[in-house]
PDB file of C-alpha atoms in Angstrom:
ATOM      1  CA  MET J   1     -51.485  20.036   1.340  1.00 53.00           C
ATOM      2  CA  ALA J   2     -50.081  20.845  -2.159  1.00 54.00           C
ATOM      3  CA  GLY J   3     -47.696  23.338  -0.231  1.00 56.00           C
ATOM      4  CA  SER J   4     -46.710  21.125   2.197  1.00 62.00           C
ATOM      5  CA  SER J   5     -45.999  18.081  -0.271  1.00 62.00           C
ATOM      6  CA  SER J   6     -43.603  20.349  -2.289  1.00 60.00           C
ATOM      7  CA  GLY J   7     -41.288  21.226   0.510  1.00 58.00           C
ATOM      8  CA  ILE J   8     -41.771  17.660   1.435  1.00 64.00           C
ATOM      9  CA  VAL J   9     -40.207  16.459  -1.843  1.00 53.00           C
ATOM     10  CA  ALA J  10     -37.924  19.613  -1.593  1.00 54.00           C
ATOM     11  CA  GLY J  11     -36.673  18.903   1.473  1.00 54.00           C
ATOM     12  CA  LEU J  12     -36.341  14.517   0.221  1.00 56.00           C
ATOM     13  CA  THR J  13     -33.850  15.672  -2.850  1.00 52.00           C
ATOM     14  CA  ALA J  14     -31.804  18.171  -0.486  1.00 49.00           C
ATOM     15  CA  ALA J  15     -31.034  15.293   2.017  1.00 51.00           C
ATOM     16  CA  ALA J  16     -30.549  12.619  -0.844  1.00 49.00           C
ATOM     17  CA  LEU J  17     -28.403  15.463  -2.792  1.00 47.00           C
ATOM     18  CA  GLY J  18     -26.187  15.972   0.436  1.00 46.00           C
ATOM     19  CA  THR J  19     -25.762  12.088   1.009  1.00 45.00           C
ATOM     20  CA  VAL J  20     -24.390  11.280  -2.422  1.00 42.00           C
ATOM     21  CA  GLY J  21     -22.134  14.127  -1.948  1.00 44.00           C
ATOM     22  CA  PHE J  22     -20.473  12.777   1.507  1.00 40.00           C
ATOM     23  CA  LEU J  23     -20.328   9.454  -0.072  1.00 41.00           C
ATOM     24  CA  ALA J  24     -18.770  10.876  -2.829  1.00 42.00           C
ATOM     25  CA  LEU J  25     -16.117  12.294  -0.777  1.00 39.00           C
ATOM     26  CA  GLN J  26     -15.364   9.104   1.392  1.00 42.00           C
ATOM     27  CA  ALA J  27     -15.006   7.561  -2.084  1.00 41.00           C
ATOM     28  CA  GLN J  28     -12.912   9.881  -3.197  1.00 40.00           C
ATOM     29  CA  ALA J  29     -10.357   9.160  -0.198  1.00 40.00           C
ATOM     30  CA  THR J  30     -10.304   5.035  -1.352  1.00 40.00           C
ATOM     31  CA  VAL J  31      -9.925   5.320  -4.963  1.00 41.00           C
ATOM     32  CA  PRO J  32      -6.578   4.879  -7.056  1.00 42.00           C
ATOM     33  CA  ALA J  33      -4.616   7.497  -7.818  1.00 41.00           C
ATOM     34  CA  GLY J  34      -5.518   6.835 -11.392  1.00 42.00           C
ATOM     35  CA  LEU J  35      -9.342   7.373 -10.864  1.00 39.00           C
ATOM     36  CA  GLY J  36      -8.940  10.297  -8.762  1.00 40.00           C
ATOM     37  CA  GLY J  37      -6.846  12.524 -10.895  1.00 36.00           C
ATOM     38  CA  ARG J  38      -2.947  11.129 -11.131  1.00 36.00           C
ATOM     39  CA  ALA J  39      -2.906   9.676 -14.961  1.00 35.00           C
ATOM     40  CA  GLY J  40      -1.921   5.802 -15.452  1.00 38.00           C
ATOM     41  CA  ALA J  41      -2.532   5.233 -12.011  1.00 41.00           C
ATOM     42  CA  SER J  42      -4.165   1.610 -11.707  1.00 43.00           C
ATOM     43  CA  ALA J  43      -4.634  -1.143  -8.709  1.00 49.00           C
ATOM     44  CA  SER J  44      -3.112  -3.657 -11.001  1.00 49.00           C
ATOM     45  CA  PRO J  45       0.247  -4.621 -12.121  1.00 53.00           C
ATOM     46  CA  SER J  46       1.395  -2.494 -15.358  1.00 47.00           C
ATOM     47  CA  THR J  47       1.317  -3.625 -18.704  1.00 38.00           C
ATOM     48  CA  THR J  48       3.267  -1.397 -20.598  1.00 40.00           C
ATOM     49  CA  ALA J  49       6.557  -1.855 -18.195  1.00 40.00           C
ATOM     50  CA  THR J  50       8.233  -4.262 -20.988  1.00 38.00           C
ATOM     51  CA  SER J  51      10.345  -5.757 -17.786  1.00 48.00           C
ATOM     52  CA  THR J  52      11.017  -4.909 -13.889  1.00 48.00           C
ATOM     53  CA  PRO J  53      14.409  -4.726 -12.703  1.00 52.00           C
ATOM     54  CA  SER J  54      16.150  -7.437 -10.421  1.00 52.00           C
ATOM     55  CA  TYR J  55      18.476  -6.471  -7.794  1.00 50.00           C
ATOM     56  CA  ASP J  56      21.458  -7.090  -5.685  1.00 59.00           C
ATOM     57  CA  PRO J  57      20.374  -8.400  -2.728  1.00 63.00           C
ATOM     58  CA  THR J  58      23.583  -7.639  -0.664  1.00 69.00           C
ATOM     59  CA  SER J  59      23.396  -3.938  -1.821  1.00 77.00           C
ATOM     60  CA  THR J  60      21.512  -1.577   0.134  1.00 88.00           C
ATOM     61  CA  ALA J  61      21.413   1.186  -2.555  1.00 91.00           C
ATOM     62  CA  LEU J  62      18.289   1.940  -4.351  1.00 94.00           C
ATOM     63  CA  PRO J  63      17.885  -0.001  -7.625  1.00 93.00           C
ATOM     64  CA  GLY J  64      18.273   1.349 -10.817  1.00 90.00           C
ATOM     65  CA  GLY J  65      15.234   1.111 -12.850  1.00 89.00           C
ATOM     66  CA  SER J  66      12.999   1.015 -10.339  1.00 93.00           C
ATOM     67  CA  GLY J  67      11.322   4.173 -11.318  1.00 94.00           C
ATOM     68  CA  ALA J  68      11.613   7.935 -10.324  1.00 95.00           C
ATOM     69  CA  GLY J  69      10.042  10.371  -8.430  1.00 97.00           C
ATOM     70  CA  GLU J  70       7.821   9.541  -5.002  1.00 98.00           C
ATOM     71  CA  ARG J  71       7.160   5.821  -4.338  1.00 98.00           C
ATOM     72  CA  VAL J  72       7.794   3.015  -2.636  1.00 98.00           C
ATOM     73  CA  VAL J  73      10.298   0.523  -3.890  1.00 98.00           C
ATOM     74  CA  TYR J  74       9.811  -3.240  -2.843  1.00 98.00           C
ATOM     75  CA  SER J  75      12.762  -6.224  -3.931  1.00 96.00           C
ATOM     76  CA  LEU J  76      11.282  -9.755  -3.381  1.00 96.00           C
ATOM     77  CA  GLY J  77      14.111 -11.118  -3.632  1.00 93.00           C
ATOM     78  CA  ALA J  78      16.315  -8.887  -0.946  1.00 95.00           C
ATOM     79  CA  ASN J  79      13.244  -8.582   1.246  1.00 96.00           C
ATOM     80  CA  ARG J  80      13.814  -4.816   1.038  1.00 97.00           C
ATOM     81  CA  VAL J  81      12.121  -1.620   0.857  1.00 98.00           C
ATOM     82  CA  TRP J  82      13.156   1.981  -0.325  1.00 98.00           C
ATOM     83  CA  LEU J  83      10.674   4.945   0.526  1.00 98.00           C
ATOM     84  CA  VAL J  84      11.871   7.943  -2.252  1.00 98.00           C
ATOM     85  CA  SER J  85      10.637  11.387  -2.417  1.00 97.00           C
ATOM     86  CA  ARG J  86       9.235  13.244  -5.283  1.00 97.00           C
ATOM     87  CA  THR J  87      12.744  14.157  -5.789  1.00 96.00           C
ATOM     88  CA  ASN J  88      14.290  11.086  -6.016  1.00 95.00           C
ATOM     89  CA  GLN J  89      16.024  11.348  -2.692  1.00 95.00           C
ATOM     90  CA  LEU J  90      16.129   8.258  -1.100  1.00 96.00           C
ATOM     91  CA  GLU J  91      13.800   8.375   2.606  1.00 97.00           C
ATOM     92  CA  ARG J  92      14.543   5.443   4.082  1.00 97.00           C
ATOM     93  CA  THR J  93      15.467   1.775   2.869  1.00 97.00           C
ATOM     94  CA  PHE J  94      14.875  -1.275   5.721  1.00 97.00           C
ATOM     95  CA  ARG J  95      14.192  -5.037   5.265  1.00 97.00           C
ATOM     96  CA  VAL J  96      10.737  -6.960   5.611  1.00 97.00           C
ATOM     97  CA  SER J  97       9.783 -10.502   5.908  1.00 94.00           C
ATOM     98  CA  PRO J  98       6.973 -11.292   3.124  1.00 94.00           C
ATOM     99  CA  GLY J  99       3.675 -13.315   3.688  1.00 92.00           C
ATOM    100  CA  SER J 100       3.019 -16.216   1.394  1.00 92.00           C
ATOM    101  CA  VAL J 101       2.135 -15.061  -1.006  1.00 94.00           C
ATOM    102  CA  ASP J 102       4.156 -12.926  -3.112  1.00 95.00           C
ATOM    103  CA  PRO J 103       2.431  -9.860  -6.005  1.00 97.00           C
ATOM    104  CA  SER J 104       4.097 -10.189  -9.243  1.00 97.00           C
ATOM    105  CA  PRO J 105       6.400  -7.904 -10.274  1.00 97.00           C
ATOM    106  CA  GLY J 106       5.434  -4.358 -11.702  1.00 97.00           C
ATOM    107  CA  THR J 107       3.924  -1.454 -10.946  1.00 98.00           C
ATOM    108  CA  TYR J 108       1.209  -0.629  -8.496  1.00 98.00           C
ATOM    109  CA  TRP J 109      -0.639   2.124  -6.036  1.00 98.00           C
ATOM    110  CA  VAL J 110      -1.311   1.997  -2.729  1.00 98.00           C
ATOM    111  CA  THR J 111      -5.459   1.629  -2.816  1.00 98.00           C
ATOM    112  CA  SER J 112      -6.452   1.287   0.850  1.00 98.00           C
ATOM    113  CA  ARG J 113      -5.359   1.528   4.509  1.00 98.00           C
ATOM    114  CA  SER J 114      -6.063   0.791   7.853  1.00 97.00           C
ATOM    115  CA  ASN J 115      -4.533   1.737  10.837  1.00 97.00           C
ATOM    116  CA  ALA J 116      -5.143  -1.355  13.434  1.00 96.00           C
ATOM    117  CA  ILE J 117      -6.826  -4.941  12.271  1.00 96.00           C
ATOM    118  CA  THR J 118      -6.289  -8.673  12.506  1.00 94.00           C
ATOM    119  CA  GLY J 119      -3.965 -10.213   9.835  1.00 91.00           C
ATOM    120  CA  THR J 120      -5.238 -13.325   7.661  1.00 87.00           C
ATOM    121  CA  ASP J 121      -2.438 -15.023   9.969  1.00 85.00           C
ATOM    122  CA  GLY J 122      -4.475 -13.974  13.226  1.00 87.00           C
ATOM    123  CA  THR J 123      -1.424 -11.309  13.811  1.00 90.00           C
ATOM    124  CA  PRO J 124      -2.361  -8.435  15.219  1.00 95.00           C
ATOM    125  CA  ILE J 125      -1.333  -5.855  13.165  1.00 96.00           C
ATOM    126  CA  GLU J 126      -1.124  -1.981  12.593  1.00 97.00           C
ATOM    127  CA  HIS J 127      -0.841   0.688   9.780  1.00 98.00           C
ATOM    128  CA  VAL J 128      -1.777  -1.914   6.847  1.00 98.00           C
ATOM    129  CA  VAL J 129      -0.815  -0.291   3.523  1.00 98.00           C
ATOM    130  CA  ARG J 130      -2.161  -2.174   0.650  1.00 98.00           C
ATOM    131  CA  PHE J 131      -1.622  -2.025  -2.877  1.00 98.00           C
ATOM    132  CA  THR J 132      -2.678  -5.227  -4.913  1.00 98.00           C
ATOM    133  CA  GLU J 133      -4.428  -8.265  -4.366  1.00 97.00           C
ATOM    134  CA  VAL J 134      -3.407 -12.193  -5.471  1.00 96.00           C
ATOM    135  CA  ASP J 135      -6.220 -14.652  -5.452  1.00 93.00           C
ATOM    136  CA  GLY J 136      -8.823 -12.567  -3.380  1.00 93.00           C
ATOM    137  CA  LEU J 137      -6.314 -12.442  -1.105  1.00 94.00           C
ATOM    138  CA  ALA J 138      -5.021  -8.072  -0.002  1.00 96.00           C
ATOM    139  CA  VAL J 139      -1.347  -7.911  -0.483  1.00 97.00           C
ATOM    140  CA  GLY J 140       0.712  -5.129   1.954  1.00 97.00           C
ATOM    141  CA  PHE J 141       3.003  -3.682   4.110  1.00 98.00           C
ATOM    142  CA  SER J 142       2.217  -3.842   8.147  1.00 97.00           C
ATOM    143  CA  ALA J 143       3.519  -4.014  11.551  1.00 97.00           C
ATOM    144  CA  ALA J 144       2.788  -6.202  14.135  1.00 94.00           C
ATOM    145  CA  VAL J 145       2.024  -5.296  17.250  1.00 93.00           C
ATOM    146  CA  GLY J 146       2.017  -6.509  21.071  1.00 82.00           C
ATOM    147  CA  SER J 147       3.773  -9.573  21.599  1.00 71.00           C
ATOM    148  CA  ALA J 148       3.041 -10.865  17.950  1.00 67.00           C
ATOM    149  CA  ALA J 149       5.695  -8.323  17.070  1.00 63.00           C
ATOM    150  CA  HIS J 150       8.548 -10.881  18.305  1.00 58.00           C
ATOM    151  CA  SER J 151       7.344 -13.897  16.619  1.00 58.00           C
ATOM    152  CA  ALA J 152       7.004 -14.730  12.992  1.00 57.00           C
ATOM    153  CA  GLY J 153       3.740 -15.514  11.416  1.00 57.00           C
ATOM    154  CA  ASP J 154       1.925 -19.209  11.045  1.00 62.00           C
ATOM    155  CA  PRO J 155       4.011 -20.196   8.061  1.00 66.00           C
ATOM    156  CA  VAL J 156       0.804 -22.565   6.613  1.00 78.00           C
ATOM    157  CA  VAL J 157      -2.034 -19.698   6.674  1.00 84.00           C
ATOM    158  CA  ARG J 158      -1.679 -17.563   3.391  1.00 89.00           C
ATOM    159  CA  SER J 159      -0.709 -13.952   3.910  1.00 91.00           C
ATOM    160  CA  GLY J 160       0.178 -11.053   1.906  1.00 94.00           C
ATOM    161  CA  GLY J 161       1.079  -9.339   4.846  1.00 94.00           C
ATOM    162  CA  ILE J 162       4.783  -7.578   4.244  1.00 96.00           C
ATOM    163  CA  ARG J 163       5.950  -7.466   7.534  1.00 96.00           C
ATOM    164  CA  GLU J 164       7.854  -4.335   8.852  1.00 96.00           C
ATOM    165  CA  THR J 165       9.077  -3.489  12.144  1.00 96.00           C
ATOM    166  CA  ARG J 166       6.755  -0.841  13.908  1.00 96.00           C
ATOM    167  CA  LEU J 167       9.217   1.932  13.416  1.00 97.00           C
ATOM    168  CA  ASN J 168       9.676   1.593  10.118  1.00 97.00           C
ATOM    169  CA  GLY J 169       5.675   0.769   9.955  1.00 97.00           C
ATOM    170  CA  ASP J 170       5.115   4.394  10.918  1.00 97.00           C
ATOM    171  CA  ALA J 171       7.181   5.114   7.876  1.00 98.00           C
ATOM    172  CA  MET J 172       5.428   3.423   5.551  1.00 98.00           C
ATOM    173  CA  TRP J 173       2.566   5.196   7.415  1.00 98.00           C
ATOM    174  CA  ASP J 174       3.258   8.067   6.671  1.00 98.00           C
ATOM    175  CA  PHE J 175       4.711   7.912   3.577  1.00 98.00           C
ATOM    176  CA  ALA J 176       2.429   5.614   1.736  1.00 98.00           C
ATOM    177  CA  THR J 177      -0.999   7.559   1.239  1.00 98.00           C
ATOM    178  CA  ILE J 178      -3.410   6.038  -0.716  1.00 98.00           C
ATOM    179  CA  GLY J 179      -2.439   6.632  -4.652  1.00 98.00           C
ATOM    180  CA  VAL J 180       1.512   6.756  -3.854  1.00 98.00           C
ATOM    181  CA  ARG J 181       3.069   4.431  -6.325  1.00 98.00           C
ATOM    182  CA  VAL J 182       4.601   1.194  -5.523  1.00 98.00           C
ATOM    183  CA  MET J 183       7.222  -0.604  -7.678  1.00 98.00           C
ATOM    184  CA  VAL J 184       7.875  -4.185  -7.040  1.00 97.00           C
ATOM    185  CA  ILE J 185      10.898  -5.939  -8.565  1.00 96.00           C
ATOM    186  CA  ARG J 186      12.767  -8.925  -8.087  1.00 92.00           C
TER     187      ARG J 186
END
């Protein structure tokens, strides 16, 4: 009897360790970059920057002072996004339609992604790339699908969804993986 008890305990211990390892791998896939190995990453705006650059909304050029290296730059005033490579090359720029809730200017990191969900305004959306939260409401980029892709969301409903076309949503989805920096500027 004692031999079989120790076998059961060993089996349960092995199963528990395997479960913990599996959960750790899953958690690592959704951890903000700074916690997963990139120094300085956080889901909150950076407090080390003294100011964030503003941008001329009539220009499509990458704003100066918007950081260096791989990043998504989002201008609140221009309703424009730039996808910038690790070598500071502009890969794509496009206009977006912001939700009713804006993030504060600052530095963020992509913290979670969803392939397809329903937005807070009831719109079916895809390629959701979240990078912060404002008053308990997730803020991120997404593309509306189906007939909703051609209509504006309900302006009365609080939404942190920054809407892109489906083509631009595909580009954002491919570019902005967990841990990629998001610079929000005026």
